Amino acid sequence: TAGGQHSAYTVSYSWMEDCEALHLACAFDMKVARSRTGEVARLVTLINEQLLMGHFDFWQRENVIMFRQSLILPGGLDPTERQIEALFESAVETCDVYFSAFQFVVWSGLPARDALDSALFETIGTA
């Protein structure tokens, strides 16, 4: 379990032998009502369009939202400690950036586009 800014995430690593990659999965503890699954899928698509590395998935059967990415290590290469740390930090940071958008869709009932716009709204300065 990894503590993020807005939630704790369940993080797991696995070695993918067939593609020689270290795979990281970072899951949210957020249950999605059946009536919101379509909007969550739309949100996943909108977010994934913006990501350079990794992607979000929504697994309906397990009712889990997760972020996944891999580090390709061909020819028997071993990952460095810093590469593993970077993979982890990137996943938690990405989950933190988009967590509130998922909350807005799942708990507040907002449409995906509105939820994403609200989550990425930046304030400048102080009042």
CSV table of N, CA and C in Angstrom, one decimal:
chain,number,residue,atom,x,y,z
A,1,THR,N,0.8,-1.2,0.0
A,1,THR,CA,0.0,0.0,0.0
A,1,THR,C,0.9,1.2,0.0
A,2,ALA,N,0.5,2.2,-0.8
A,2,ALA,CA,1.3,3.5,-0.9
A,2,ALA,C,0.3,4.6,-0.6
A,3,GLY,N,0.8,5.5,0.2
A,3,GLY,CA,0.0,6.7,0.6
A,3,GLY,C,0.2,7.8,-0.5
A,4,GLY,N,-0.9,8.2,-1.0
A,4,GLY,CA,-0.9,9.3,-2.0
A,4,GLY,C,-1.5,10.5,-1.3
A,5,GLN,N,-1.6,11.6,-2.0
A,5,GLN,CA,-2.2,12.8,-1.5
A,5,GLN,C,-3.6,12.7,-1.1
A,6,HIS,N,-4.4,11.9,-1.9
A,6,HIS,CA,-5.8,11.8,-1.7
A,6,HIS,C,-6.3,10.5,-1.2
A,7,SER,N,-5.5,9.5,-1.3
A,7,SER,CA,-5.9,8.1,-1.0
A,7,SER,C,-4.7,7.2,-0.9
A,8,ALA,N,-5.0,6.0,-0.3
A,8,ALA,CA,-3.9,5.0,-0.3
A,8,ALA,C,-4.2,4.1,-1.5
A,9,TYR,N,-3.1,3.7,-2.2
A,9,TYR,CA,-3.2,2.9,-3.4
A,9,TYR,C,-2.5,1.5,-3.1
A,10,THR,N,-3.1,0.5,-3.7
A,10,THR,CA,-2.5,-0.8,-3.6
A,10,THR,C,-1.6,-1.0,-4.8
A,11,VAL,N,-0.3,-1.1,-4.6
A,11,VAL,CA,0.7,-1.2,-5.6
A,11,VAL,C,1.3,-2.6,-5.7
A,12,SER,N,1.5,-3.1,-6.9
A,12,SER,CA,2.1,-4.5,-7.0
A,12,SER,C,3.0,-4.4,-8.2
A,13,TYR,N,4.1,-5.2,-8.1
A,13,TYR,CA,5.0,-5.4,-9.2
A,13,TYR,C,4.9,-6.8,-9.7
A,14,SER,N,5.1,-7.1,-11.0
A,14,SER,CA,5.2,-8.4,-11.5
A,14,SER,C,6.1,-8.4,-12.7
A,15,TRP,N,6.8,-9.6,-12.8
A,15,TRP,CA,7.7,-9.8,-14.0
A,15,TRP,C,6.9,-10.4,-15.1
A,16,MET,N,6.9,-9.8,-16.3
A,16,MET,CA,6.2,-10.3,-17.4
A,16,MET,C,7.2,-11.0,-18.3
A,17,GLU,N,7.3,-12.3,-18.2
A,17,GLU,CA,8.4,-13.0,-18.9
A,17,GLU,C,8.3,-12.9,-20.4
A,18,ASP,N,7.1,-13.0,-20.9
A,18,ASP,CA,6.9,-13.0,-22.4
A,18,ASP,C,7.3,-11.7,-23.1
A,19,CYS,N,7.3,-10.6,-22.4
A,19,CYS,CA,7.8,-9.4,-23.0
A,19,CYS,C,8.9,-8.7,-22.2
A,20,GLU,N,9.5,-9.5,-21.3
A,20,GLU,CA,10.7,-9.1,-20.6
A,20,GLU,C,10.5,-7.7,-20.0
A,21,ALA,N,9.5,-7.5,-19.2
A,21,ALA,CA,9.2,-6.2,-18.6
A,21,ALA,C,8.7,-6.4,-17.1
A,22,LEU,N,9.1,-5.4,-16.4
A,22,LEU,CA,8.7,-5.2,-15.0
A,22,LEU,C,7.4,-4.4,-15.0
A,23,HIS,N,6.3,-5.0,-14.6
A,23,HIS,CA,5.0,-4.3,-14.7
A,23,HIS,C,4.6,-3.8,-13.3
A,24,LEU,N,4.1,-2.6,-13.2
A,24,LEU,CA,3.6,-2.0,-12.0
A,24,LEU,C,2.1,-1.8,-12.2
A,25,ALA,N,1.3,-2.2,-11.2
A,25,ALA,CA,-0.1,-1.9,-11.1
A,25,ALA,C,-0.4,-1.1,-9.8
A,26,CYS,N,-1.1,0.0,-10.0
A,26,CYS,CA,-1.5,0.8,-8.8
A,26,CYS,C,-3.0,1.0,-8.8
A,27,ALA,N,-3.7,0.3,-7.9
A,27,ALA,CA,-5.1,0.2,-7.8
A,27,ALA,C,-5.7,1.2,-6.8
A,28,PHE,N,-6.9,1.7,-7.2
A,28,PHE,CA,-7.6,2.6,-6.3
A,28,PHE,C,-8.6,1.8,-5.4
A,29,ASP,N,-8.8,2.2,-4.2
A,29,ASP,CA,-9.8,1.6,-3.4
A,29,ASP,C,-11.1,2.4,-3.6
A,30,MET,N,-11.8,2.2,-4.7
A,30,MET,CA,-13.0,2.9,-5.1
A,30,MET,C,-13.9,2.0,-5.8
A,31,LYS,N,-15.1,1.8,-5.2
A,31,LYS,CA,-16.1,0.9,-5.9
A,31,LYS,C,-16.9,1.7,-6.8
A,32,VAL,N,-17.2,1.2,-8.0
A,32,VAL,CA,-17.9,1.9,-9.0
A,32,VAL,C,-19.3,1.3,-9.1
A,33,ALA,N,-20.3,2.1,-8.9
A,33,ALA,CA,-21.7,1.6,-9.1
A,33,ALA,C,-21.9,1.3,-10.5
A,34,ARG,N,-22.7,0.2,-10.8
A,34,ARG,CA,-22.9,-0.2,-12.1
A,34,ARG,C,-23.4,0.9,-13.0
A,35,SER,N,-24.2,1.8,-12.5
A,35,SER,CA,-24.7,2.9,-13.3
A,35,SER,C,-23.7,3.9,-13.7
A,36,ARG,N,-22.5,3.9,-13.1
A,36,ARG,CA,-21.4,4.8,-13.4
A,36,ARG,C,-20.3,4.2,-14.3
A,37,THR,N,-20.4,2.9,-14.6
A,37,THR,CA,-19.3,2.3,-15.3
A,37,THR,C,-19.0,2.9,-16.7
A,38,GLY,N,-20.1,3.2,-17.4
A,38,GLY,CA,-19.9,3.8,-18.7
A,38,GLY,C,-19.1,5.2,-18.7
A,39,GLU,N,-19.5,6.0,-17.7
A,39,GLU,CA,-18.9,7.3,-17.5
A,39,GLU,C,-17.4,7.1,-17.0
A,40,VAL,N,-17.2,6.1,-16.2
A,40,VAL,CA,-15.8,5.8,-15.8
A,40,VAL,C,-15.0,5.4,-17.0
A,41,ALA,N,-15.5,4.6,-17.9
A,41,ALA,CA,-14.8,4.2,-19.1
A,41,ALA,C,-14.5,5.4,-20.0
A,42,ARG,N,-15.4,6.3,-20.1
A,42,ARG,CA,-15.2,7.6,-20.9
A,42,ARG,C,-14.1,8.4,-20.2
A,43,LEU,N,-14.1,8.5,-18.9
A,43,LEU,CA,-13.0,9.2,-18.2
A,43,LEU,C,-11.7,8.6,-18.4
A,44,VAL,N,-11.6,7.2,-18.3
A,44,VAL,CA,-10.3,6.5,-18.6
A,44,VAL,C,-9.8,6.9,-20.0
A,45,THR,N,-10.7,6.9,-21.0
A,45,THR,CA,-10.2,7.2,-22.4
A,45,THR,C,-9.7,8.7,-22.4
A,46,LEU,N,-10.4,9.6,-21.8
A,46,LEU,CA,-10.0,11.0,-21.8
A,46,LEU,C,-8.7,11.2,-21.1
A,47,ILE,N,-8.5,10.5,-20.0
A,47,ILE,CA,-7.2,10.7,-19.3
A,47,ILE,C,-6.1,10.0,-20.1
A,48,ASN,N,-6.3,8.8,-20.6
A,48,ASN,CA,-5.2,8.1,-21.3
A,48,ASN,C,-4.8,8.9,-22.6
A,49,GLU,N,-5.6,9.7,-23.2
A,49,GLU,CA,-5.2,10.5,-24.3
A,49,GLU,C,-4.1,11.5,-23.9
A,50,GLN,N,-4.1,11.9,-22.6
A,50,GLN,CA,-3.1,12.9,-22.1
A,50,GLN,C,-1.8,12.3,-21.6
A,51,LEU,N,-1.8,11.0,-21.4
A,51,LEU,CA,-0.6,10.4,-20.7
A,51,LEU,C,0.5,10.1,-21.7
A,52,LEU,N,1.7,10.4,-21.3
A,52,LEU,CA,2.8,10.0,-22.1
A,52,LEU,C,3.3,8.6,-21.8
A,53,MET,N,3.2,8.2,-20.5
A,53,MET,CA,3.7,6.9,-20.1
A,53,MET,C,2.6,6.3,-19.2
A,54,GLY,N,2.4,5.0,-19.3
A,54,GLY,CA,1.4,4.3,-18.5
A,54,GLY,C,0.0,4.6,-19.0
A,55,HIS,N,-1.0,3.9,-18.3
A,55,HIS,CA,-2.4,4.1,-18.7
A,55,HIS,C,-3.3,3.7,-17.6
A,56,PHE,N,-4.5,4.2,-17.6
A,56,PHE,CA,-5.5,3.7,-16.6
A,56,PHE,C,-6.3,2.6,-17.2
A,57,ASP,N,-6.8,1.7,-16.4
A,57,ASP,CA,-7.8,0.7,-16.8
A,57,ASP,C,-8.9,0.7,-15.8
A,58,PHE,N,-10.1,0.3,-16.3
A,58,PHE,CA,-11.2,-0.1,-15.4
A,58,PHE,C,-11.6,-1.5,-15.6
A,59,TRP,N,-11.4,-2.3,-14.7
A,59,TRP,CA,-11.7,-3.7,-14.8
A,59,TRP,C,-13.1,-4.0,-14.2
A,60,GLN,N,-14.1,-4.1,-15.0
A,60,GLN,CA,-15.5,-4.2,-14.5
A,60,GLN,C,-15.7,-5.4,-13.7
A,61,ARG,N,-15.1,-6.5,-14.1
A,61,ARG,CA,-15.4,-7.8,-13.4
A,61,ARG,C,-14.9,-7.7,-11.9
A,62,GLU,N,-13.8,-7.0,-11.7
A,62,GLU,CA,-13.2,-6.9,-10.3
A,62,GLU,C,-13.7,-5.5,-9.7
A,63,ASN,N,-14.3,-4.7,-10.5
A,63,ASN,CA,-14.7,-3.4,-10.1
A,63,ASN,C,-13.6,-2.5,-9.6
A,64,VAL,N,-12.5,-2.5,-10.3
A,64,VAL,CA,-11.2,-1.8,-9.9
A,64,VAL,C,-10.8,-0.8,-10.9
A,65,ILE,N,-10.4,0.3,-10.5
A,65,ILE,CA,-9.7,1.3,-11.3
A,65,ILE,C,-8.2,1.2,-11.0
A,66,MET,N,-7.4,1.1,-12.0
A,66,MET,CA,-6.0,1.1,-11.7
A,66,MET,C,-5.1,1.8,-12.8
A,67,PHE,N,-3.9,2.1,-12.4
A,67,PHE,CA,-3.0,2.7,-13.3
A,67,PHE,C,-1.9,1.6,-13.5
A,68,ARG,N,-1.5,1.5,-14.8
A,68,ARG,CA,-0.5,0.4,-15.1
A,68,ARG,C,0.6,1.0,-16.0
A,69,GLN,N,1.8,0.6,-15.7
A,69,GLN,CA,2.9,0.9,-16.6
A,69,GLN,C,4.0,-0.2,-16.5
A,70,SER,N,4.9,-0.2,-17.5
A,70,SER,CA,5.9,-1.2,-17.5
A,70,SER,C,7.3,-0.7,-17.8
A,71,LEU,N,8.3,-1.3,-17.3
A,71,LEU,CA,9.7,-1.0,-17.7
A,71,LEU,C,10.2,-2.2,-18.4
A,72,ILE,N,10.5,-2.0,-19.7
A,72,ILE,CA,11.0,-3.0,-20.6
A,72,ILE,C,12.5,-3.3,-20.3
A,73,LEU,N,12.9,-4.5,-20.1
A,73,LEU,CA,14.3,-4.9,-19.7
A,73,LEU,C,14.7,-6.1,-20.6
A,74,PRO,N,15.0,-5.9,-21.8
A,74,PRO,CA,15.3,-7.0,-22.7
A,74,PRO,C,16.7,-7.6,-22.5
A,75,GLY,N,16.8,-8.9,-22.9
A,75,GLY,CA,18.1,-9.6,-22.8
A,75,GLY,C,18.6,-9.8,-21.4
A,76,GLY,N,17.7,-10.0,-20.5
A,76,GLY,CA,18.2,-10.3,-19.1
A,76,GLY,C,18.7,-9.1,-18.3
A,77,LEU,N,18.4,-7.9,-18.8
A,77,LEU,CA,18.8,-6.7,-18.0
A,77,LEU,C,18.1,-6.7,-16.6
A,78,ASP,N,18.7,-6.2,-15.6
A,78,ASP,CA,18.1,-6.0,-14.3
A,78,ASP,C,17.8,-4.5,-14.1
A,79,PRO,N,16.6,-4.2,-13.5
A,79,PRO,CA,16.3,-2.8,-13.2
A,79,PRO,C,17.2,-2.3,-12.1
A,80,THR,N,17.5,-1.0,-12.2
A,80,THR,CA,18.2,-0.3,-11.2
A,80,THR,C,17.3,0.1,-10.1
A,81,GLU,N,17.8,0.3,-8.9
A,81,GLU,CA,16.9,0.8,-7.8
A,81,GLU,C,16.2,2.1,-8.2
A,82,ARG,N,17.0,3.0,-8.9
A,82,ARG,CA,16.4,4.3,-9.3
A,82,ARG,C,15.3,4.1,-10.3
A,83,GLN,N,15.4,3.1,-11.2
A,83,GLN,CA,14.4,2.9,-12.2
A,83,GLN,C,13.1,2.4,-11.5
A,84,ILE,N,13.2,1.5,-10.5
A,84,ILE,CA,12.1,1.0,-9.8
A,84,ILE,C,11.4,2.1,-9.0
A,85,GLU,N,12.2,3.0,-8.4
A,85,GLU,CA,11.7,4.1,-7.6
A,85,GLU,C,11.0,5.1,-8.6
A,86,ALA,N,11.5,5.3,-9.7
A,86,ALA,CA,10.9,6.2,-10.7
A,86,ALA,C,9.6,5.7,-11.2
A,87,LEU,N,9.5,4.4,-11.4
A,87,LEU,CA,8.3,3.7,-11.8
A,87,LEU,C,7.2,3.9,-10.8
A,88,PHE,N,7.6,3.7,-9.5
A,88,PHE,CA,6.7,3.8,-8.4
A,88,PHE,C,6.2,5.3,-8.2
A,89,GLU,N,7.2,6.2,-8.2
A,89,GLU,CA,6.9,7.6,-8.0
A,89,GLU,C,6.0,8.2,-9.1
A,90,SER,N,6.2,7.8,-10.3
A,90,SER,CA,5.4,8.2,-11.5
A,90,SER,C,4.0,7.7,-11.4
A,91,ALA,N,3.8,6.4,-10.9
A,91,ALA,CA,2.5,5.8,-10.8
A,91,ALA,C,1.7,6.6,-9.7
A,92,VAL,N,2.3,6.8,-8.5
A,92,VAL,CA,1.6,7.4,-7.4
A,92,VAL,C,1.2,8.9,-7.8
A,93,GLU,N,2.2,9.6,-8.5
A,93,GLU,CA,1.9,11.0,-8.9
A,93,GLU,C,0.8,11.0,-9.9
A,94,THR,N,0.8,10.1,-10.9
A,94,THR,CA,-0.3,10.1,-11.9
A,94,THR,C,-1.6,9.8,-11.2
A,95,CYS,N,-1.6,8.9,-10.3
A,95,CYS,CA,-2.9,8.5,-9.6
A,95,CYS,C,-3.4,9.7,-8.8
A,96,ASP,N,-2.5,10.4,-8.1
A,96,ASP,CA,-2.9,11.6,-7.4
A,96,ASP,C,-3.5,12.7,-8.3
A,97,VAL,N,-2.9,12.9,-9.4
A,97,VAL,CA,-3.4,13.9,-10.4
A,97,VAL,C,-4.8,13.7,-10.8
A,98,TYR,N,-5.1,12.4,-11.0
A,98,TYR,CA,-6.4,12.1,-11.6
A,98,TYR,C,-7.4,11.5,-10.6
A,99,PHE,N,-7.0,11.3,-9.4
A,99,PHE,CA,-7.9,10.6,-8.4
A,99,PHE,C,-9.2,11.4,-8.2
A,100,SER,N,-9.1,12.7,-8.1
A,100,SER,CA,-10.3,13.5,-7.9
A,100,SER,C,-11.3,13.5,-9.1
A,101,ALA,N,-10.8,13.3,-10.3
A,101,ALA,CA,-11.6,13.2,-11.4
A,101,ALA,C,-12.5,11.9,-11.3
A,102,PHE,N,-11.8,10.8,-10.9
A,102,PHE,CA,-12.6,9.6,-10.7
A,102,PHE,C,-13.6,9.8,-9.6
A,103,GLN,N,-13.2,10.4,-8.5
A,103,GLN,CA,-14.2,10.7,-7.4
A,103,GLN,C,-15.4,11.5,-7.9
A,104,PHE,N,-15.1,12.5,-8.7
A,104,PHE,CA,-16.2,13.3,-9.3
A,104,PHE,C,-17.2,12.5,-10.1
A,105,VAL,N,-16.7,11.6,-10.9
A,105,VAL,CA,-17.6,10.7,-11.7
A,105,VAL,C,-18.3,9.7,-10.8
A,106,VAL,N,-17.5,9.0,-10.0
A,106,VAL,CA,-18.1,7.9,-9.2
A,106,VAL,C,-19.0,8.4,-8.1
A,107,TRP,N,-18.6,9.4,-7.3
A,107,TRP,CA,-19.4,9.8,-6.1
A,107,TRP,C,-20.3,11.0,-6.4
A,108,SER,N,-19.9,11.9,-7.3
A,108,SER,CA,-20.7,13.1,-7.5
A,108,SER,C,-21.6,13.0,-8.7
A,109,GLY,N,-21.3,12.0,-9.5
A,109,GLY,CA,-22.2,11.8,-10.7
A,109,GLY,C,-21.9,12.8,-11.9
A,110,LEU,N,-20.7,13.5,-11.9
A,110,LEU,CA,-20.4,14.4,-13.0
A,110,LEU,C,-20.1,13.6,-14.2
A,111,PRO,N,-20.3,14.2,-15.4
A,111,PRO,CA,-19.9,13.6,-16.6
A,111,PRO,C,-18.4,13.6,-16.7
A,112,ALA,N,-17.8,12.7,-17.4
A,112,ALA,CA,-16.3,12.5,-17.5
A,112,ALA,C,-15.6,13.8,-17.9
A,113,ARG,N,-16.0,14.5,-18.9
A,113,ARG,CA,-15.4,15.7,-19.3
A,113,ARG,C,-15.4,16.8,-18.2
A,114,ASP,N,-16.5,17.0,-17.6
A,114,ASP,CA,-16.6,18.0,-16.5
A,114,ASP,C,-15.7,17.6,-15.3
A,115,ALA,N,-15.7,16.3,-15.0
A,115,ALA,CA,-14.9,15.8,-13.9
A,115,ALA,C,-13.4,16.0,-14.2
A,116,LEU,N,-13.0,15.7,-15.4
A,116,LEU,CA,-11.6,15.9,-15.7
A,116,LEU,C,-11.2,17.4,-15.7
A,117,ASP,N,-12.0,18.2,-16.3
A,117,ASP,CA,-11.8,19.7,-16.3
A,117,ASP,C,-11.7,20.2,-14.8
A,118,SER,N,-12.6,19.8,-14.0
A,118,SER,CA,-12.6,20.2,-12.6
A,118,SER,C,-11.3,19.7,-11.8
A,119,ALA,N,-10.9,18.5,-12.1
A,119,ALA,CA,-9.7,17.9,-11.4
A,119,ALA,C,-8.4,18.6,-11.9
A,120,LEU,N,-8.4,19.1,-13.1
A,120,LEU,CA,-7.2,19.7,-13.6
A,120,LEU,C,-7.1,21.2,-13.5
A,121,PHE,N,-8.2,21.8,-12.9
A,121,PHE,CA,-8.3,23.2,-12.8
A,121,PHE,C,-7.2,23.7,-11.8
A,122,GLU,N,-6.4,24.6,-12.3
A,122,GLU,CA,-5.3,25.1,-11.4
A,122,GLU,C,-5.6,26.6,-11.0
A,123,THR,N,-5.4,26.8,-9.7
A,123,THR,CA,-5.5,28.2,-9.3
A,123,THR,C,-4.1,28.8,-9.2
A,124,ILE,N,-4.1,30.1,-9.5
A,124,ILE,CA,-2.8,30.8,-9.5
A,124,ILE,C,-2.9,31.9,-8.4
A,125,GLY,N,-1.9,32.0,-7.6
A,125,GLY,CA,-1.8,33.1,-6.6
A,125,GLY,C,-2.6,32.7,-5.4
A,126,THR,N,-2.8,33.7,-4.5
A,126,THR,CA,-3.5,33.5,-3.2
A,126,THR,C,-4.5,34.6,-3.0
A,127,ALA,N,-5.5,34.4,-2.3
A,127,ALA,CA,-6.5,35.4,-2.1
A,127,ALA,C,-6.3,36.0,-0.7
